[in-house]
Amino acid sequence: MLETAKTQFQLSAEGLADVKKELARYETKESAIIPALYVAQKENKGFITTAVIHHLGQVMDIPVSKINEVFKFYTMFNQVPVGKHHVQVCTNISCALEGGRELASHICHELGVKLGQVTNDGRFSVSRVECLGSCGTAPMMQVNDKYYESLTPESAMNILRGMK
Amino acid sequence: METKLLSEFYHLDEFRFLDGYKKHGGYVNLAKALTMQPQGIIDEVKASGLRGRGGAGFSTGMKWGFLPKNNEPRYLVCNADEGEPGTFKDRLMMERAPHQLIEGMIISAFAVGSKKSYIYVRGEYHFPVQVLEQAIQEAYKAGYLGKNILGSGFDHDMDVYRGAGAYICGEETGLISSLEGQKGQPKLKPPFPAVKGYLQKPTIVNNVETLAAVKYIIRDGAAAYKKYGTEKSPGTKLFSLSGNVRKPGNYEVLLGYPLKDLIENEGGGMKPGRKLKAVIPGGSSAPVLTADEAMKATLDYENLAAAGTMLGSGAVIVIDDSQCMVDMLGVLMHFYHHESCGQCTPCREGTGWLNKIVHSILEGKGRLQDIDLLVKVADNMKGRTICALSDAAALPVLSFVTKFRDEFEFYVREGRSKVRGSFYAQMHH
């Protein structure tokens, strides 16, 4: 986790309301940890810091260590900063058979980053991910919440270039 | 030829919404089920021979039968964590027919006496989650969920839970840990979830396709359902066909359908100039079949077991002659190493070593004895851990190395792939 003394985090009023709603939604309040991490990640530019974990511990009244271990276990919670458009390219077997890895390399090359890096303007980051259930429409990429399927290196770059 | 039992109306956009779903027989079978005795439904499902469609293929009726015979509160959980590489059928079912799943779940919940159910959906499936949440709201408004459903006196609540990216949560005890707000680590069985599951209460975990199929067993009766498929594998199954075929996609066929027909008819055959090399018939954990073996196989639990592999989740991954098997094993080992939850030493360390050894061969640094080392490590990972992930990593290794040993040996000797055009060959040579 990237930490500096300056790191601060506080949920917005809306985010706090969402977390409170999740706390009441399930049989145990621990079940709200994953939903709360999603809310907080969205409000913290797509990644989680120690400050985020501490804030959630406070508002949820759950030990920080408990939230931290859940955060670290699941890959959808980012431990490092990501771009405004977080590009995730599937490189698992069905996509690999249809050019998923070449697609990931092409996107990295075109954007001038390595896997896991963020572009200088902060707009994009690229990572490779495991099977996302788009095997019949390979290769594919997920950008933030959205799937883009049956891609070619060119069509993928056209989609990305169209993103502000 | 496809046999569209579950997927008959998937092409209709209106089938996603309550009105359209009702136009095509929606919720009629819920009304029918609510007039039956719960035990009668369990008996019917047992008699139908329905087997779990998530991967293990265990008898659904028998699983339900493991619940304690008392009034203890119990949960029904739909496993929609679809993560087995090559599988994308549950996604289709949730996106195209959310009410089909919901109706199947309410019937199943009534049968097992559960007042609360969850649909645990993998975190990446944003759109399926949206579709399900909207459909659940519709079902509540129409009185199919909530108190006193259709005047039967049966109460049932349903909610969706989103995972956050962990293959291991597809394992039912890992899923339950995750639903409880923990790391998704599996637990030792017994006790089985049917006895002690979610929050230590009896819990039934069934796959999306399994729960959706229950509706058709109620509609047509066990005897009619058994007419589909084979004696030991009754029913239809959605197969997710992917890889190097012309027309990948989800196809619903009778269990026992020839694999050759699925590839050549539904899948449109191989791409121009390409020949079939291998098929992984049941998701990435299933041992690979050579082209010859694949041409003789039929898609049912018993035939694939006899062929030394498994039907698994129904993910058929087709590999043509332009692919390097060493490279593909590298892809799979990267995956299992990434997804091992780290609890059990043979899996945590074993997947790491398998990944390292395959990649050292891929980088041209392999030694001939590394091929046997792969087999030795994989052998030592089988049957020694809490859950099946360790075996799931070992099985592909053993089958790839045994059946395509010449490619591994060539790679070690020459420091490059035997197959021109493979990714590593392009990248490094």
PDB file of C-alpha atoms in Angstrom, chain B residues 1-285:
ATOM      1  CA  MET B   1     -28.565 -30.290 -32.966  1.00  0.00           C
ATOM      2  CA  GLU B   2     -29.428 -28.179 -29.979  1.00  0.00           C
ATOM      3  CA  THR B   3     -32.221 -29.210 -27.599  1.00  0.00           C
ATOM      4  CA  LYS B   4     -33.452 -25.990 -26.105  1.00  0.00           C
ATOM      5  CA  LEU B   5     -35.189 -26.780 -22.853  1.00  0.00           C
ATOM      6  CA  LEU B   6     -33.801 -24.037 -20.618  1.00  0.00           C
ATOM      7  CA  SER B   7     -32.663 -21.733 -23.405  1.00  0.00           C
ATOM      8  CA  GLU B   8     -35.839 -21.869 -25.543  1.00  0.00           C
ATOM      9  CA  PHE B   9     -36.605 -18.161 -25.145  1.00  0.00           C
ATOM     10  CA  TYR B  10     -33.135 -16.723 -24.532  1.00  0.00           C
ATOM     11  CA  HIS B  11     -33.217 -14.992 -27.920  1.00  0.00           C
ATOM     12  CA  LEU B  12     -36.220 -12.887 -26.861  1.00  0.00           C
ATOM     13  CA  ASP B  13     -35.390  -9.602 -25.141  1.00  0.00           C
ATOM     14  CA  GLU B  14     -38.773  -9.586 -23.419  1.00  0.00           C
ATOM     15  CA  PHE B  15     -37.883 -12.839 -21.620  1.00  0.00           C
ATOM     16  CA  ARG B  16     -35.625 -10.768 -19.362  1.00  0.00           C
ATOM     17  CA  PHE B  17     -38.567  -8.923 -17.881  1.00  0.00           C
ATOM     18  CA  LEU B  18     -41.477 -10.178 -15.806  1.00  0.00           C
ATOM     19  CA  ASP B  19     -44.216  -9.525 -18.382  1.00  0.00           C
ATOM     20  CA  GLY B  20     -42.328 -11.229 -21.180  1.00  0.00           C
ATOM     21  CA  TYR B  21     -41.320 -14.082 -18.922  1.00  0.00           C
ATOM     22  CA  LYS B  22     -44.942 -14.651 -17.878  1.00  0.00           C
ATOM     23  CA  LYS B  23     -46.018 -14.662 -21.526  1.00  0.00           C
ATOM     24  CA  HIS B  24     -43.884 -17.763 -21.976  1.00  0.00           C
ATOM     25  CA  GLY B  25     -45.094 -19.742 -18.993  1.00  0.00           C
ATOM     26  CA  GLY B  26     -43.280 -17.835 -16.265  1.00  0.00           C
ATOM     27  CA  TYR B  27     -44.166 -18.496 -12.613  1.00  0.00           C
ATOM     28  CA  VAL B  28     -46.870 -21.031 -13.574  1.00  0.00           C
ATOM     29  CA  ASN B  29     -44.657 -23.756 -12.188  1.00  0.00           C
ATOM     30  CA  LEU B  30     -44.049 -21.862  -8.964  1.00  0.00           C
ATOM     31  CA  ALA B  31     -47.822 -21.844  -8.429  1.00  0.00           C
ATOM     32  CA  LYS B  32     -47.866 -25.573  -9.180  1.00  0.00           C
ATOM     33  CA  ALA B  33     -44.967 -26.317  -6.825  1.00  0.00           C
ATOM     34  CA  LEU B  34     -46.577 -24.406  -3.972  1.00  0.00           C
ATOM     35  CA  THR B  35     -49.525 -26.830  -4.090  1.00  0.00           C
ATOM     36  CA  MET B  36     -47.143 -29.799  -3.732  1.00  0.00           C
ATOM     37  CA  GLN B  37     -45.623 -31.201  -0.551  1.00  0.00           C
ATOM     38  CA  PRO B  38     -42.014 -29.980  -0.104  1.00  0.00           C
ATOM     39  CA  GLN B  39     -40.853 -33.577   0.317  1.00  0.00           C
ATOM     40  CA  GLY B  40     -42.707 -34.418  -2.895  1.00  0.00           C
ATOM     41  CA  ILE B  41     -40.594 -31.836  -4.764  1.00  0.00           C
ATOM     42  CA  ILE B  42     -37.382 -33.220  -3.264  1.00  0.00           C
ATOM     43  CA  ASP B  43     -38.446 -36.746  -4.286  1.00  0.00           C
ATOM     44  CA  GLU B  44     -39.220 -35.549  -7.812  1.00  0.00           C
ATOM     45  CA  VAL B  45     -35.831 -33.830  -8.150  1.00  0.00           C
ATOM     46  CA  LYS B  46     -34.143 -36.953  -6.775  1.00  0.00           C
ATOM     47  CA  ALA B  47     -36.062 -39.147  -9.235  1.00  0.00           C
ATOM     48  CA  SER B  48     -35.140 -36.866 -12.146  1.00  0.00           C
ATOM     49  CA  GLY B  49     -31.470 -37.726 -11.636  1.00  0.00           C
ATOM     50  CA  LEU B  50     -30.513 -34.026 -11.947  1.00  0.00           C
ATOM     51  CA  ARG B  51     -26.808 -33.580 -11.228  1.00  0.00           C
ATOM     52  CA  GLY B  52     -25.118 -30.372 -10.119  1.00  0.00           C
ATOM     53  CA  ARG B  53     -24.201 -28.299 -13.165  1.00  0.00           C
ATOM     54  CA  GLY B  54     -21.447 -26.265 -11.515  1.00  0.00           C
ATOM     55  CA  GLY B  55     -18.718 -28.857 -11.889  1.00  0.00           C
ATOM     56  CA  ALA B  56     -18.951 -31.680  -9.386  1.00  0.00           C
ATOM     57  CA  GLY B  57     -22.007 -33.354 -10.934  1.00  0.00           C
ATOM     58  CA  PHE B  58     -23.365 -34.490  -7.582  1.00  0.00           C
ATOM     59  CA  SER B  59     -27.032 -35.560  -7.354  1.00  0.00           C
ATOM     60  CA  THR B  60     -29.078 -32.456  -6.491  1.00  0.00           C
ATOM     61  CA  GLY B  61     -31.876 -34.400  -4.791  1.00  0.00           C
ATOM     62  CA  MET B  62     -29.362 -36.254  -2.655  1.00  0.00           C
ATOM     63  CA  LYS B  63     -27.659 -32.986  -1.649  1.00  0.00           C
ATOM     64  CA  TRP B  64     -31.014 -31.595  -0.540  1.00  0.00           C
ATOM     65  CA  GLY B  65     -31.634 -34.833   1.369  1.00  0.00           C
ATOM     66  CA  PHE B  66     -28.612 -34.140   3.604  1.00  0.00           C
ATOM     67  CA  LEU B  67     -30.433 -31.295   5.344  1.00  0.00           C
ATOM     68  CA  PRO B  68     -31.319 -32.048   8.963  1.00  0.00           C
ATOM     69  CA  LYS B  69     -34.954 -32.994   9.472  1.00  0.00           C
ATOM     70  CA  ASN B  70     -35.838 -30.282  11.949  1.00  0.00           C
ATOM     71  CA  ASN B  71     -37.091 -26.711  11.991  1.00  0.00           C
ATOM     72  CA  GLU B  72     -33.691 -25.045  12.172  1.00  0.00           C
ATOM     73  CA  PRO B  73     -33.539 -22.011   9.843  1.00  0.00           C
ATOM     74  CA  ARG B  74     -31.738 -22.850   6.614  1.00  0.00           C
ATOM     75  CA  TYR B  75     -30.380 -20.984   3.647  1.00  0.00           C
ATOM     76  CA  LEU B  76     -30.382 -21.538  -0.073  1.00  0.00           C
ATOM     77  CA  VAL B  77     -27.436 -20.045  -1.943  1.00  0.00           C
ATOM     78  CA  CYS B  78     -27.126 -19.865  -5.703  1.00  0.00           C
ATOM     79  CA  ASN B  79     -23.539 -20.223  -6.823  1.00  0.00           C
ATOM     80  CA  ALA B  80     -23.157 -17.681  -9.629  1.00  0.00           C
ATOM     81  CA  ASP B  81     -19.446 -17.176  -9.068  1.00  0.00           C
ATOM     82  CA  GLU B  82     -18.775 -18.659 -12.510  1.00  0.00           C
ATOM     83  CA  GLY B  83     -14.992 -18.579 -12.658  1.00  0.00           C
ATOM     84  CA  GLU B  84     -13.875 -21.864 -14.185  1.00  0.00           C
ATOM     85  CA  PRO B  85     -11.856 -20.715 -17.193  1.00  0.00           C
ATOM     86  CA  GLY B  86     -13.836 -21.328 -20.377  1.00  0.00           C
ATOM     87  CA  THR B  87     -17.253 -21.115 -18.693  1.00  0.00           C
ATOM     88  CA  PHE B  88     -19.756 -18.385 -19.587  1.00  0.00           C
ATOM     89  CA  LYS B  89     -23.147 -20.098 -19.465  1.00  0.00           C
ATOM     90  CA  ASP B  90     -24.316 -18.776 -16.080  1.00  0.00           C
ATOM     91  CA  ARG B  91     -23.652 -15.265 -17.290  1.00  0.00           C
ATOM     92  CA  LEU B  92     -25.928 -15.911 -20.291  1.00  0.00           C
ATOM     93  CA  MET B  93     -28.629 -17.408 -18.063  1.00  0.00           C
ATOM     94  CA  MET B  94     -28.590 -14.440 -15.677  1.00  0.00           C
ATOM     95  CA  GLU B  95     -28.494 -11.853 -18.454  1.00  0.00           C
ATOM     96  CA  ARG B  96     -31.172 -13.444 -20.637  1.00  0.00           C
ATOM     97  CA  ALA B  97     -33.442 -15.155 -18.118  1.00  0.00           C
ATOM     98  CA  PRO B  98     -33.155 -13.823 -14.571  1.00  0.00           C
ATOM     99  CA  HIS B  99     -36.721 -14.835 -13.694  1.00  0.00           C
ATOM    100  CA  GLN B 100     -36.071 -18.420 -14.770  1.00  0.00           C
ATOM    101  CA  LEU B 101     -33.382 -18.612 -12.092  1.00  0.00           C
ATOM    102  CA  ILE B 102     -35.503 -16.775  -9.527  1.00  0.00           C
ATOM    103  CA  GLU B 103     -38.486 -19.072 -10.124  1.00  0.00           C
ATOM    104  CA  GLY B 104     -36.264 -22.149  -9.881  1.00  0.00           C
ATOM    105  CA  MET B 105     -34.821 -20.791  -6.649  1.00  0.00           C
ATOM    106  CA  ILE B 106     -38.187 -20.078  -5.018  1.00  0.00           C
ATOM    107  CA  ILE B 107     -39.372 -23.602  -5.895  1.00  0.00           C
ATOM    108  CA  SER B 108     -36.139 -25.064  -4.508  1.00  0.00           C
ATOM    109  CA  ALA B 109     -36.338 -22.895  -1.381  1.00  0.00           C
ATOM    110  CA  PHE B 110     -39.903 -24.075  -0.776  1.00  0.00           C
ATOM    111  CA  ALA B 111     -38.770 -27.685  -1.178  1.00  0.00           C
ATOM    112  CA  VAL B 112     -35.942 -27.378   1.344  1.00  0.00           C
ATOM    113  CA  GLY B 113     -37.841 -25.052   3.696  1.00  0.00           C
ATOM    114  CA  SER B 114     -35.629 -21.996   3.324  1.00  0.00           C
ATOM    115  CA  LYS B 115     -36.941 -18.512   4.031  1.00  0.00           C
ATOM    116  CA  LYS B 116     -33.855 -16.698   2.760  1.00  0.00           C
ATOM    117  CA  SER B 117     -31.690 -17.131  -0.266  1.00  0.00           C
ATOM    118  CA  TYR B 118     -28.707 -15.399  -1.783  1.00  0.00           C
ATOM    119  CA  ILE B 119     -27.388 -15.312  -5.307  1.00  0.00           C
ATOM    120  CA  TYR B 120     -23.615 -15.012  -4.996  1.00  0.00           C
ATOM    121  CA  VAL B 121     -22.427 -13.452  -8.260  1.00  0.00           C
ATOM    122  CA  ARG B 122     -18.794 -12.933  -9.187  1.00  0.00           C
ATOM    123  CA  GLY B 123     -17.767  -9.308  -8.779  1.00  0.00           C
ATOM    124  CA  GLU B 124     -16.884  -8.724 -12.424  1.00  0.00           C
ATOM    125  CA  TYR B 125     -20.446  -9.510 -13.535  1.00  0.00           C
ATOM    126  CA  HIS B 126     -21.780  -5.953 -13.110  1.00  0.00           C
ATOM    127  CA  PHE B 127     -24.421  -6.317 -15.783  1.00  0.00           C
ATOM    128  CA  PRO B 128     -25.817  -9.688 -14.610  1.00  0.00           C
ATOM    129  CA  VAL B 129     -26.055  -8.216 -11.093  1.00  0.00           C
ATOM    130  CA  GLN B 130     -28.052  -5.260 -12.427  1.00  0.00           C
ATOM    131  CA  VAL B 131     -30.390  -7.544 -14.357  1.00  0.00           C
ATOM    132  CA  LEU B 132     -30.929  -9.806 -11.340  1.00  0.00           C
ATOM    133  CA  GLU B 133     -31.558  -6.956  -8.919  1.00  0.00           C
ATOM    134  CA  GLN B 134     -34.147  -5.458 -11.226  1.00  0.00           C
ATOM    135  CA  ALA B 135     -35.814  -8.864 -11.686  1.00  0.00           C
ATOM    136  CA  ILE B 136     -35.896  -9.535  -7.938  1.00  0.00           C
ATOM    137  CA  GLN B 137     -37.634  -6.193  -7.449  1.00  0.00           C
ATOM    138  CA  GLU B 138     -40.196  -7.136 -10.085  1.00  0.00           C
ATOM    139  CA  ALA B 139     -40.749 -10.493  -8.375  1.00  0.00           C
ATOM    140  CA  TYR B 140     -41.323  -8.792  -5.009  1.00  0.00           C
ATOM    141  CA  LYS B 141     -43.836  -6.372  -6.523  1.00  0.00           C
ATOM    142  CA  ALA B 142     -45.722  -9.221  -8.170  1.00  0.00           C
ATOM    143  CA  GLY B 143     -45.882 -11.206  -4.928  1.00  0.00           C
ATOM    144  CA  TYR B 144     -43.550 -14.032  -5.963  1.00  0.00           C
ATOM    145  CA  LEU B 145     -41.176 -13.042  -3.194  1.00  0.00           C
ATOM    146  CA  GLY B 146     -41.850 -11.773   0.311  1.00  0.00           C
ATOM    147  CA  LYS B 147     -44.632 -12.826   2.685  1.00  0.00           C
ATOM    148  CA  ASN B 148     -47.273 -15.441   1.914  1.00  0.00           C
ATOM    149  CA  ILE B 149     -46.233 -16.095  -1.687  1.00  0.00           C
ATOM    150  CA  LEU B 150     -49.301 -16.566  -3.927  1.00  0.00           C
ATOM    151  CA  GLY B 151     -51.416 -17.144  -0.800  1.00  0.00           C
ATOM    152  CA  SER B 152     -49.537 -20.328   0.061  1.00  0.00           C
ATOM    153  CA  GLY B 153     -48.379 -19.224   3.492  1.00  0.00           C
ATOM    154  CA  PHE B 154     -44.758 -19.645   2.350  1.00  0.00           C
ATOM    155  CA  ASP B 155     -42.468 -16.651   2.995  1.00  0.00           C
ATOM    156  CA  HIS B 156     -39.231 -16.158   1.126  1.00  0.00           C
ATOM    157  CA  ASP B 157     -36.703 -13.345   0.762  1.00  0.00           C
ATOM    158  CA  MET B 158     -33.966 -13.214  -1.860  1.00  0.00           C
ATOM    159  CA  ASP B 159     -30.931 -10.984  -2.262  1.00  0.00           C
ATOM    160  CA  VAL B 160     -27.857 -10.709  -4.450  1.00  0.00           C
ATOM    161  CA  TYR B 161     -24.298 -10.684  -3.104  1.00  0.00           C
ATOM    162  CA  ARG B 162     -21.410  -9.515  -5.248  1.00  0.00           C
ATOM    163  CA  GLY B 163     -18.033 -11.201  -4.856  1.00  0.00           C
ATOM    164  CA  ALA B 164     -14.791  -9.367  -5.530  1.00  0.00           C
ATOM    165  CA  GLY B 165     -12.576 -11.476  -7.762  1.00  0.00           C
ATOM    166  CA  ALA B 166     -11.514 -14.824  -6.359  1.00  0.00           C
ATOM    167  CA  TYR B 167     -11.817 -18.127  -8.240  1.00  0.00           C
ATOM    168  CA  ILE B 168     -11.825 -20.013  -4.952  1.00  0.00           C
ATOM    169  CA  CYS B 169     -15.224 -18.544  -4.035  1.00  0.00           C
ATOM    170  CA  GLY B 170     -16.755 -20.902  -6.591  1.00  0.00           C
ATOM    171  CA  GLU B 171     -15.951 -23.696  -4.120  1.00  0.00           C
ATOM    172  CA  GLU B 172     -19.051 -23.890  -1.936  1.00  0.00           C
ATOM    173  CA  THR B 173     -17.396 -23.534   1.467  1.00  0.00           C
ATOM    174  CA  GLY B 174     -15.166 -20.739   0.130  1.00  0.00           C
ATOM    175  CA  LEU B 175     -18.279 -19.060  -1.206  1.00  0.00           C
ATOM    176  CA  ILE B 176     -19.935 -19.297   2.200  1.00  0.00           C
ATOM    177  CA  SER B 177     -16.856 -17.790   3.899  1.00  0.00           C
ATOM    178  CA  SER B 178     -17.001 -14.925   1.416  1.00  0.00           C
ATOM    179  CA  LEU B 179     -20.737 -14.409   1.935  1.00  0.00           C
ATOM    180  CA  GLU B 180     -20.041 -14.144   5.668  1.00  0.00           C
ATOM    181  CA  GLY B 181     -17.627 -11.295   4.985  1.00  0.00           C
ATOM    182  CA  GLN B 182     -14.448 -13.334   5.380  1.00  0.00           C
ATOM    183  CA  LYS B 183     -11.571 -14.185   3.089  1.00  0.00           C
ATOM    184  CA  GLY B 184     -12.967 -16.755   0.661  1.00  0.00           C
ATOM    185  CA  GLN B 185     -11.099 -19.694   2.148  1.00  0.00           C
ATOM    186  CA  PRO B 186     -12.680 -23.156   1.947  1.00  0.00           C
ATOM    187  CA  LYS B 187     -13.403 -25.177   5.061  1.00  0.00           C
ATOM    188  CA  LEU B 188     -12.789 -28.812   5.792  1.00  0.00           C
ATOM    189  CA  LYS B 189     -15.744 -31.123   5.109  1.00  0.00           C
ATOM    190  CA  PRO B 190     -17.487 -32.646   7.023  1.00  0.00           C
ATOM    191  CA  PRO B 191     -19.463 -30.901   8.316  1.00  0.00           C
ATOM    192  CA  PHE B 192     -21.001 -30.322   4.906  1.00  0.00           C
ATOM    193  CA  PRO B 193     -22.811 -27.033   4.264  1.00  0.00           C
ATOM    194  CA  ALA B 194     -26.137 -28.887   4.325  1.00  0.00           C
ATOM    195  CA  VAL B 195     -25.473 -29.455   8.031  1.00  0.00           C
ATOM    196  CA  LYS B 196     -23.363 -26.421   8.956  1.00  0.00           C
ATOM    197  CA  GLY B 197     -23.050 -23.768   6.299  1.00  0.00           C
ATOM    198  CA  TYR B 198     -23.737 -20.039   6.168  1.00  0.00           C
ATOM    199  CA  LEU B 199     -23.533 -18.681   9.724  1.00  0.00           C
ATOM    200  CA  GLN B 200     -23.286 -22.300  10.917  1.00  0.00           C
ATOM    201  CA  LYS B 201     -26.829 -22.940   9.681  1.00  0.00           C
ATOM    202  CA  PRO B 202     -27.839 -25.674   7.223  1.00  0.00           C
ATOM    203  CA  THR B 203     -27.187 -24.336   3.736  1.00  0.00           C
ATOM    204  CA  ILE B 204     -27.755 -25.658   0.241  1.00  0.00           C
ATOM    205  CA  VAL B 205     -25.433 -24.296  -2.437  1.00  0.00           C
ATOM    206  CA  ASN B 206     -26.466 -25.004  -6.043  1.00  0.00           C
ATOM    207  CA  ASN B 207     -25.278 -23.696  -9.399  1.00  0.00           C
ATOM    208  CA  VAL B 208     -27.369 -21.303 -11.531  1.00  0.00           C
ATOM    209  CA  GLU B 209     -28.113 -23.916 -14.192  1.00  0.00           C
ATOM    210  CA  THR B 210     -29.060 -26.545 -11.599  1.00  0.00           C
ATOM    211  CA  LEU B 211     -31.601 -24.283  -9.909  1.00  0.00           C
ATOM    212  CA  ALA B 212     -33.054 -23.143 -13.228  1.00  0.00           C
ATOM    213  CA  ALA B 213     -33.499 -26.785 -14.293  1.00  0.00           C
ATOM    214  CA  VAL B 214     -35.644 -27.528 -11.212  1.00  0.00           C
ATOM    215  CA  LYS B 215     -38.472 -25.532 -12.766  1.00  0.00           C
ATOM    216  CA  TYR B 216     -38.593 -27.878 -15.767  1.00  0.00           C
ATOM    217  CA  ILE B 217     -38.612 -30.966 -13.549  1.00  0.00           C
ATOM    218  CA  ILE B 218     -41.695 -29.562 -11.819  1.00  0.00           C
ATOM    219  CA  ARG B 219     -43.259 -28.620 -15.152  1.00  0.00           C
ATOM    220  CA  ASP B 220     -42.739 -31.926 -16.968  1.00  0.00           C
ATOM    221  CA  GLY B 221     -42.209 -34.354 -14.100  1.00  0.00           C
ATOM    222  CA  ALA B 222     -39.154 -36.449 -13.314  1.00  0.00           C
ATOM    223  CA  ALA B 223     -40.075 -39.201 -15.765  1.00  0.00           C
ATOM    224  CA  ALA B 224     -40.274 -36.768 -18.698  1.00  0.00           C
ATOM    225  CA  TYR B 225     -37.025 -35.038 -17.675  1.00  0.00           C
ATOM    226  CA  LYS B 226     -35.244 -38.383 -17.504  1.00  0.00           C
ATOM    227  CA  LYS B 227     -36.058 -39.004 -21.145  1.00  0.00           C
ATOM    228  CA  TYR B 228     -33.518 -36.338 -22.022  1.00  0.00           C
ATOM    229  CA  GLY B 229     -29.863 -37.305 -21.927  1.00  0.00           C
ATOM    230  CA  THR B 230     -28.471 -40.656 -20.804  1.00  0.00           C
ATOM    231  CA  GLU B 231     -29.481 -42.925 -17.969  1.00  0.00           C
ATOM    232  CA  LYS B 232     -26.750 -41.694 -15.618  1.00  0.00           C
ATOM    233  CA  SER B 233     -26.681 -38.144 -16.971  1.00  0.00           C
ATOM    234  CA  PRO B 234     -30.285 -37.105 -17.485  1.00  0.00           C
ATOM    235  CA  GLY B 235     -31.314 -33.785 -18.933  1.00  0.00           C
ATOM    236  CA  THR B 236     -29.880 -31.127 -21.162  1.00  0.00           C
ATOM    237  CA  LYS B 237     -26.787 -29.066 -20.441  1.00  0.00           C
ATOM    238  CA  LEU B 238     -25.486 -25.733 -21.600  1.00  0.00           C
ATOM    239  CA  PHE B 239     -22.007 -26.113 -23.008  1.00  0.00           C
ATOM    240  CA  SER B 240     -19.742 -23.090 -23.299  1.00  0.00           C
ATOM    241  CA  LEU B 241     -17.735 -23.678 -26.441  1.00  0.00           C
ATOM    242  CA  SER B 242     -14.614 -21.540 -26.800  1.00  0.00           C
ATOM    243  CA  GLY B 243     -11.137 -21.460 -28.284  1.00  0.00           C
ATOM    244  CA  ASN B 244     -10.142 -22.113 -31.880  1.00  0.00           C
ATOM    245  CA  VAL B 245     -13.533 -22.882 -33.432  1.00  0.00           C
ATOM    246  CA  ARG B 246     -15.415 -20.834 -36.003  1.00  0.00           C
ATOM    247  CA  LYS B 247     -18.548 -20.283 -33.935  1.00  0.00           C
ATOM    248  CA  PRO B 248     -17.843 -20.236 -30.225  1.00  0.00           C
ATOM    249  CA  GLY B 249     -20.837 -19.740 -27.934  1.00  0.00           C
ATOM    250  CA  ASN B 250     -23.231 -21.362 -25.489  1.00  0.00           C
ATOM    251  CA  TYR B 251     -25.121 -24.356 -26.846  1.00  0.00           C
ATOM    252  CA  GLU B 252     -27.732 -26.413 -25.016  1.00  0.00           C
ATOM    253  CA  VAL B 253     -27.639 -30.066 -26.021  1.00  0.00           C
ATOM    254  CA  LEU B 254     -28.743 -33.385 -24.589  1.00  0.00           C
ATOM    255  CA  LEU B 255     -26.235 -34.902 -22.197  1.00  0.00           C
ATOM    256  CA  GLY B 256     -24.517 -37.680 -24.092  1.00  0.00           C
ATOM    257  CA  TYR B 257     -24.179 -35.517 -27.225  1.00  0.00           C
ATOM    258  CA  PRO B 258     -21.058 -36.320 -29.239  1.00  0.00           C
ATOM    259  CA  LEU B 259     -18.239 -33.843 -28.618  1.00  0.00           C
ATOM    260  CA  LYS B 260     -17.356 -34.130 -32.301  1.00  0.00           C
ATOM    261  CA  ASP B 261     -20.835 -32.868 -33.268  1.00  0.00           C
ATOM    262  CA  LEU B 262     -20.629 -29.956 -30.839  1.00  0.00           C
ATOM    263  CA  ILE B 263     -17.372 -28.826 -32.411  1.00  0.00           C
ATOM    264  CA  GLU B 264     -18.271 -29.529 -36.037  1.00  0.00           C
ATOM    265  CA  ASN B 265     -21.974 -28.657 -36.126  1.00  0.00           C
ATOM    266  CA  GLU B 266     -22.696 -26.072 -33.434  1.00  0.00           C
ATOM    267  CA  GLY B 267     -19.137 -24.750 -33.422  1.00  0.00           C
ATOM    268  CA  GLY B 268     -18.873 -24.664 -37.212  1.00  0.00           C
ATOM    269  CA  GLY B 269     -15.675 -26.699 -37.158  1.00  0.00           C
ATOM    270  CA  MET B 270     -12.087 -25.573 -37.152  1.00  0.00           C
ATOM    271  CA  LYS B 271     -10.807 -22.405 -38.797  1.00  0.00           C
ATOM    272  CA  PRO B 272      -9.600 -22.628 -42.409  1.00  0.00           C
ATOM    273  CA  GLY B 273      -6.417 -24.658 -42.732  1.00  0.00           C
ATOM    274  CA  ARG B 274      -6.385 -25.669 -39.077  1.00  0.00           C
ATOM    275  CA  LYS B 275      -6.616 -29.095 -37.530  1.00  0.00           C
ATOM    276  CA  LEU B 276      -7.876 -30.100 -34.117  1.00  0.00           C
ATOM    277  CA  LYS B 277      -5.082 -30.820 -31.670  1.00  0.00           C
ATOM    278  CA  ALA B 278      -6.721 -31.096 -28.257  1.00  0.00           C
ATOM    279  CA  VAL B 279      -9.897 -30.388 -26.308  1.00  0.00           C
ATOM    280  CA  ILE B 280     -10.351 -29.537 -22.651  1.00  0.00           C
ATOM    281  CA  PRO B 281     -13.911 -30.791 -22.164  1.00  0.00           C
ATOM    282  CA  GLY B 282     -15.005 -29.438 -18.772  1.00  0.00           C
ATOM    283  CA  GLY B 283     -13.275 -26.208 -17.850  1.00  0.00           C
ATOM    284  CA  SER B 284      -9.565 -25.642 -17.321  1.00  0.00           C
ATOM    285  CA  SER B 285      -9.356 -28.112 -14.418  1.00  0.00           C
TER     286      SER B 285
END
